Coordinates of C-alpha atoms in Angstrom, one line a residue:
Chain A
E216 CA 41.8 5.2 10.5
D217 CA 42.1 8.7 10.1
K218 CA 40.1 10.6 12.7
V219 CA 39.1 14.4 13.7
V220 CA 37.5 15.1 16.8
Q221 CA 36.1 18.6 17.5
S222 CA 34.9 20.2 20.9
P223 CA 32.6 21.7 21.9
L224 CA 30.3 20.5 19.3
S225 CA 27.8 23.6 20.1
L226 CA 28.5 26.9 21.7
V227 CA 26.1 30.0 22.6
V228 CA 28.0 33.1 23.4
H229 CA 27.2 36.9 23.1
E230 CA 28.6 39.3 21.1
G231 CA 32.0 40.5 22.2
D232 CA 32.9 37.3 23.7
T233 CA 36.3 35.5 22.9
V234 CA 35.9 31.9 22.0
T235 CA 38.5 28.8 21.7
L236 CA 37.6 26.0 19.4
N237 CA 39.3 22.8 19.8
C238 CA 40.3 20.1 17.3
S239 CA 42.3 17.1 17.8
Y240 CA 43.4 14.6 15.0
E241 CA 44.8 11.1 14.2
V242 CA 45.9 10.8 10.4
T243 CA 48.4 8.6 8.4
N244 CA 51.2 10.7 6.9
F245 CA 50.0 14.2 8.2
R246 CA 50.5 17.2 5.6
S247 CA 48.2 19.7 6.9
L248 CA 45.5 21.0 8.9
L249 CA 42.6 23.1 7.8
W250 CA 39.8 25.2 9.3
Y251 CA 36.6 26.1 7.3
K252 CA 33.5 28.1 8.3
Q253 CA 30.2 26.8 6.9
E254 CA 27.3 29.2 6.9
K255 CA 24.3 28.1 4.7
K256 CA 26.1 26.8 1.9
A257 CA 29.3 25.4 1.0
P258 CA 32.4 25.2 3.4
T259 CA 34.7 28.3 3.1
F260 CA 38.4 28.0 3.7
L261 CA 39.8 30.1 6.7
F262 CA 43.3 28.8 7.3
M263 CA 46.1 25.9 6.5
L264 CA 48.5 25.0 9.1
T265 CA 51.3 22.8 8.5
S266 CA 54.0 23.9 11.1
S267 CA 53.7 23.6 14.9
G268 CA 53.7 27.0 17.0
I269 CA 53.1 29.2 14.1
E270 CA 50.1 31.3 14.3
K271 CA 47.9 32.0 11.7
K272 CA 45.8 35.3 11.9
S273 CA 43.2 36.8 9.8
G274 CA 41.4 39.7 11.5
R275 CA 39.8 38.7 14.8
L276 CA 40.5 35.1 13.8
S277 CA 43.7 33.1 14.8
S278 CA 44.8 29.5 14.8
I279 CA 47.8 27.3 15.6
L280 CA 48.7 23.9 15.6
D281 CA 50.5 21.8 17.8
K282 CA 51.9 18.6 16.0
K283 CA 53.4 16.9 19.0
E284 CA 50.3 16.8 20.8
L285 CA 48.1 16.5 17.6
F286 CA 45.7 19.1 17.9
S287 CA 44.7 22.9 16.9
I288 CA 42.9 25.6 18.2
L289 CA 40.9 28.4 16.4
N290 CA 40.3 31.4 18.4
I291 CA 37.6 34.1 17.5
T292 CA 38.0 37.6 19.6
A293 CA 35.1 40.3 19.9
T294 CA 32.7 37.8 18.4
Q295 CA 29.8 39.0 16.3
T296 CA 26.8 37.8 14.9
G297 CA 28.2 37.4 11.5
D298 CA 30.5 34.9 13.0
S299 CA 27.4 32.3 13.8
A300 CA 28.2 29.4 11.6
V301 CA 29.7 25.7 11.8
Y302 CA 33.5 25.6 12.1
L303 CA 35.0 22.6 10.6
C304 CA 38.4 21.3 11.1
A305 CA 40.1 18.9 8.6
V306 CA 43.2 17.1 8.2
V307 CA 45.3 16.1 5.3
G308 CA 47.2 13.0 5.2
N309 CA 47.9 10.1 3.0
Y310 CA 50.5 12.4 1.1
G311 CA 48.1 15.0 0.1
Q312 CA 45.6 13.0 -1.1
N313 CA 42.6 12.9 1.5
F314 CA 40.8 15.6 3.4
V315 CA 39.2 14.1 6.5
F316 CA 36.6 16.4 8.2
G317 CA 35.6 16.5 12.1
P318 CA 31.9 17.0 13.1
G319 CA 32.0 20.7 13.2
T320 CA 31.5 23.3 16.1
R321 CA 28.1 25.0 15.8
L322 CA 28.8 28.5 17.0
S323 CA 26.0 30.8 17.8
V324 CA 26.5 34.6 18.6
L325 CA 23.6 36.5 20.4
P326 CA 23.1 40.1 19.9
Chain B
D215 CA 38.0 30.3 -12.7
A216 CA 34.4 29.7 -12.1
G217 CA 35.2 27.5 -9.0
V218 CA 33.7 23.9 -8.6
I219 CA 30.4 23.3 -10.4
Q220 CA 27.9 21.0 -9.4
S221 CA 24.7 20.0 -10.9
P222 CA 21.9 19.9 -10.2
R223 CA 21.3 22.3 -7.3
H224 CA 18.4 20.6 -6.3
E225 CA 16.9 17.3 -7.0
V226 CA 13.8 15.7 -5.6
T227 CA 13.2 12.2 -6.7
E228 CA 11.0 9.2 -5.8
M229 CA 12.3 6.2 -4.0
G230 CA 13.6 3.6 -6.3
Q231 CA 14.7 6.3 -9.3
E232 CA 18.2 6.8 -10.3
V233 CA 20.0 9.7 -9.3
T234 CA 22.8 11.4 -11.0
L235 CA 24.8 14.0 -9.7
R236 CA 27.7 15.9 -11.4
C237 CA 30.8 17.9 -10.7
K238 CA 33.2 20.0 -12.8
P239 CA 36.3 20.5 -10.6
I240 CA 38.5 23.7 -10.7
S241 CA 41.0 23.5 -13.8
G242 CA 44.4 22.2 -13.0
H243 CA 43.2 20.5 -9.9
N244 CA 44.1 16.8 -9.7
S245 CA 42.1 15.4 -6.6
L246 CA 38.3 15.5 -6.7
F247 CA 36.2 14.7 -3.5
W248 CA 32.7 13.7 -2.9
Y249 CA 31.0 14.5 0.4
R250 CA 27.6 13.8 2.0
Q251 CA 26.4 16.2 4.7
T252 CA 23.4 15.4 7.1
M253 CA 22.5 16.9 10.6
M254 CA 23.0 13.7 12.1
R255 CA 26.2 12.8 10.3
G256 CA 27.9 16.1 9.5
L257 CA 30.4 15.7 6.6
E258 CA 31.2 12.5 5.3
L259 CA 33.8 11.9 2.7
L260 CA 32.5 9.1 0.1
I261 CA 35.1 8.7 -2.3
Y262 CA 38.2 10.6 -3.5
F263 CA 40.0 10.6 -7.0
N264 CA 43.5 11.5 -7.8
N265 CA 44.6 11.9 -11.3
N266 CA 41.2 10.5 -12.1
V267 CA 41.7 7.2 -10.4
P268 CA 39.5 6.3 -7.3
I269 CA 41.8 6.4 -4.4
D270 CA 39.7 5.6 -1.5
D271 CA 35.8 4.7 -1.9
S272 CA 35.6 3.0 1.6
G273 CA 33.2 6.0 2.6
M274 CA 30.7 4.7 0.0
P275 CA 27.6 3.7 1.9
E276 CA 26.5 0.7 -0.1
D277 CA 26.6 -0.5 -4.0
R278 CA 23.7 1.3 -4.6
F279 CA 26.4 4.2 -4.7
S280 CA 28.9 4.6 -7.7
A281 CA 31.2 7.2 -8.6
K282 CA 33.2 7.7 -12.0
M283 CA 35.7 10.4 -13.1
P284 CA 36.2 9.7 -17.0
N285 CA 38.5 12.7 -17.2
A286 CA 40.1 15.5 -15.4
S287 CA 37.1 18.0 -15.7
F288 CA 34.0 15.9 -14.9
S289 CA 32.8 13.4 -12.5
T290 CA 29.6 11.8 -11.5
L291 CA 28.1 10.3 -8.4
K292 CA 24.9 7.9 -9.1
I293 CA 22.8 6.2 -6.7
Q294 CA 20.6 3.5 -8.0
P295 CA 17.9 2.8 -6.7
S296 CA 17.4 5.8 -4.4
E297 CA 16.1 5.6 -0.8
P298 CA 14.6 8.3 1.2
R299 CA 17.7 7.7 3.6
D300 CA 19.7 9.1 1.0
S301 CA 18.4 12.6 1.5
A302 CA 21.2 14.9 2.1
V303 CA 23.5 17.8 0.6
Y304 CA 26.0 16.1 -1.7
F305 CA 29.2 18.4 -1.9
C306 CA 31.9 18.1 -4.2
A307 CA 35.4 19.6 -3.9
S308 CA 38.7 19.6 -5.6
S309 CA 42.3 20.5 -4.8
L310 CA 45.5 20.6 -6.2
T311 CA 48.0 17.8 -4.4
G312 CA 51.1 16.5 -5.4
G313 CA 54.8 17.1 -3.8
A314 CA 55.3 19.9 -1.9
R315 CA 52.2 21.5 -3.4
N316 CA 49.1 21.0 -1.3
T317 CA 46.3 23.4 -1.5
E318 CA 42.9 23.7 0.2
A319 CA 39.9 22.0 -0.7
F320 CA 37.5 24.3 -2.6
F321 CA 33.7 23.2 -2.3
G322 CA 31.0 23.4 -5.1
Q323 CA 27.6 24.7 -3.8
G324 CA 26.4 21.5 -3.2
T325 CA 23.5 19.4 -4.4
R326 CA 20.5 19.3 -2.2
L327 CA 18.9 15.5 -2.6
T328 CA 15.3 14.8 -1.4
V329 CA 14.3 11.4 -1.9
V330 CA 10.3 10.8 -1.1

């Protein structure tokens, strides 16, 4: 059974801190790993990772994948209160037809 | 494209009533997913379709739940009869998959279902 585990489940930091969110997975026929940010409504897409060792970067956010050890990390530097959200990790397997989500990490950034 | 469109946005119903949630995926996408999200269980995959065919419905909680996709532009998730524990936000998502192509899943805004 495909599985995604995220840690920590909850994290409270202050503005300006750097955070690292973790995602490990087991999936049949791995295709890609995705990170989403969910605030009050629907999840919004951040990154898609398909190859090991290649960092994806968008502003203060970056992510990298290790397909040998079956994990990914999402880094957020110089956090802001607007980064407060649930960050979801999802893996795509089974020939690209199935998205399985982890439980999410709830990040709270205090002013 | 307007994105994935779900209706209704909110639904309040009495226990025992039938509830039908609707979804219009992004035009051209060939995979459609129904998810349920609660505080306790997070985002759970209920069922997904590829090219209108149900591929995996192992996430459907019980026989009270059913989903259909009669064509590429429309899907329904039905709960009959509904129970208070079905209260959750139900998301529909779509993506383009196949061969070397694999887009991210795009989510609708969700239907917040409350069963009283």
